[in-house]
Each structure stands twice: as C-alpha cells, then as structure tokens.
Amino acid sequence: MPCAGRQRPVAALRRLLRKMPGLGKAAVDSFCQDMQLLWTELYPFAEPRALRAARRLRLGGRGRPRRQLPAGGTAAPAAALAQIERQDGYTLLTRRLSA
C-alpha cells in the first residue's frame, strides 16, 4: 500500500477508479501498482496479493517487502509476487530455486 504521507490522494484516485464500470478492487490495486512507474505519487504501492506472497516467501520484515529499490522500482517485483499469489505458484517457484 502507499506510504502514509500520500494516502489521501491515492485513496481519492482509487475511489474514482472504483466508480468506473467493470473495475473492482483487485483491478484498481493492480492498476495502481503498475502505474507507479509513471505516477510517482503512487510510489511505493504493492497490491495485497504481492504483500501476501512477500510474507509467505519471507521477504522483508514486519510483513512488508523491503524497500531497497529506487522510486518506481517496486512495480516489477510486486507484479511478479502478485502473479505467484494469483497462480499459487509457490511449489513451482521453490522447486526451481532449489534446482
């Protein structure tokens, strides 16, 4: 989720996006995560699926991925983590990493 200082504008953007027909919470989360590359106001943003995957894979502390990447640099890793969570790809990932 976005950092504390930027929550209000991001929350307002998310509310506006949710009003669009066909955009649910998961779609808005994915959009905000991907768009942080272009809209620095959204940085850092990770959708709940990415955060769940990071916790399950024990990445970072206190249930949050580490923020060692430059501004906007969380979009690709967060998208990959969300994809792992979406596809329940933990077994395949751990098999490939241990090979």
Short mmCIF file of C-alpha atoms in Angstrom, two decimals:
data_model
loop_
_atom_site.label_atom_id
_atom_site.label_comp_id
_atom_site.label_asym_id
_atom_site.label_seq_id
_atom_site.Cartn_x
_atom_site.Cartn_y
_atom_site.Cartn_z
CA MET A 1 0.00 0.00 0.00
CA PRO A 2 1.14 3.60 -0.41
CA CYS A 3 3.21 5.37 2.23
CA ALA A 4 1.42 7.35 4.94
CA GLY A 5 2.12 10.85 3.57
CA ARG A 6 0.48 10.10 0.25
CA GLN A 7 -2.53 8.06 1.34
CA ARG A 8 -5.17 10.75 0.80
CA PRO A 9 -4.52 11.47 -2.90
CA VAL A 10 -4.06 7.75 -3.61
CA ALA A 11 -7.24 6.89 -1.74
CA ALA A 12 -9.13 9.52 -3.75
CA LEU A 13 -7.73 8.12 -7.01
CA ARG A 14 -8.69 4.60 -6.01
CA ARG A 15 -12.26 5.73 -5.15
CA LEU A 16 -12.60 7.41 -8.56
CA LEU A 17 -11.28 4.35 -10.38
CA ARG A 18 -13.70 2.08 -8.49
CA LYS A 19 -16.60 4.14 -9.88
CA MET A 20 -15.69 3.04 -13.40
CA PRO A 21 -17.86 0.16 -14.62
CA GLY A 22 -16.08 -3.17 -14.50
CA LEU A 23 -13.21 -2.09 -12.25
CA GLY A 24 -13.20 -3.95 -8.98
CA LYS A 25 -10.84 -3.64 -6.04
CA ALA A 26 -8.30 -6.14 -7.43
CA ALA A 27 -8.17 -4.37 -10.81
CA VAL A 28 -7.67 -0.98 -9.15
CA ASP A 29 -4.91 -2.41 -6.94
CA SER A 30 -3.13 -3.87 -9.97
CA PHE A 31 -3.52 -0.60 -11.86
CA CYS A 32 -2.03 1.47 -9.02
CA GLN A 33 0.83 -0.98 -8.61
CA ASP A 34 1.72 -0.88 -12.31
CA MET A 35 1.18 2.85 -12.74
CA GLN A 36 3.67 3.82 -10.03
CA LEU A 37 6.25 3.68 -12.82
CA LEU A 38 4.60 6.73 -14.40
CA TRP A 39 2.87 8.37 -11.45
CA THR A 40 5.39 8.79 -8.66
CA GLU A 41 2.54 9.83 -6.36
CA LEU A 42 1.63 6.15 -6.17
CA TYR A 43 5.11 5.01 -5.06
CA PRO A 44 5.54 2.76 -3.14
CA PHE A 45 2.47 0.66 -3.84
CA ALA A 46 2.06 -3.09 -3.63
CA GLU A 47 -1.29 -4.78 -4.02
CA PRO A 48 -2.43 -7.09 -1.20
CA ARG A 49 -1.62 -10.21 -3.24
CA ALA A 50 2.01 -9.08 -3.62
CA LEU A 51 2.25 -8.42 0.11
CA ARG A 52 0.81 -11.87 0.92
CA ALA A 53 3.35 -13.51 -1.40
CA ALA A 54 6.20 -11.48 0.14
CA ARG A 55 5.16 -12.59 3.63
CA ARG A 56 4.79 -16.21 2.57
CA LEU A 57 8.23 -16.14 0.91
CA ARG A 58 9.65 -14.34 3.96
CA LEU A 59 10.81 -11.29 2.05
CA GLY A 60 11.34 -8.20 4.17
CA GLY A 61 10.39 -7.56 7.73
CA ARG A 62 7.11 -6.95 9.55
CA GLY A 63 5.09 -8.43 6.71
CA ARG A 64 6.25 -5.87 4.14
CA PRO A 65 8.70 -6.29 1.28
CA ARG A 66 12.00 -4.46 1.75
CA ARG A 67 12.22 -1.08 0.07
CA GLN A 68 15.71 -1.20 -1.34
CA LEU A 69 14.68 -0.29 -4.87
CA PRO A 70 14.66 3.17 -6.46
CA ALA A 71 11.38 5.08 -6.81
CA GLY A 72 9.04 3.09 -9.01
CA GLY A 73 11.36 0.09 -8.80
CA THR A 74 8.83 -1.92 -6.83
CA ALA A 75 6.38 -2.31 -9.72
CA ALA A 76 8.02 -5.28 -11.49
CA PRO A 77 8.87 -7.31 -8.35
CA ALA A 78 5.44 -6.57 -6.87
CA ALA A 79 3.74 -7.68 -10.10
CA ALA A 80 5.76 -10.91 -10.07
CA LEU A 81 4.83 -11.56 -6.44
CA ALA A 82 1.16 -10.89 -7.18
CA GLN A 83 1.33 -13.34 -10.09
CA ILE A 84 2.82 -16.03 -7.83
CA GLU A 85 0.00 -15.49 -5.35
CA ARG A 86 -2.66 -15.43 -8.10
CA GLN A 87 -1.46 -18.73 -9.58
CA ASP A 88 -0.48 -20.31 -6.25
CA GLY A 89 2.94 -20.82 -7.82
CA TYR A 90 4.88 -21.33 -4.60
CA THR A 91 5.64 -25.01 -5.20
CA LEU A 92 6.93 -24.39 -8.71
CA LEU A 93 8.98 -21.41 -7.55
CA THR A 94 10.62 -23.27 -4.67
CA ARG A 95 11.33 -26.27 -6.94
CA ARG A 96 13.06 -24.02 -9.48
CA LEU A 97 15.04 -22.18 -6.82
CA SER A 98 16.28 -25.41 -5.22
CA ALA A 99 17.33 -26.99 -8.53
#
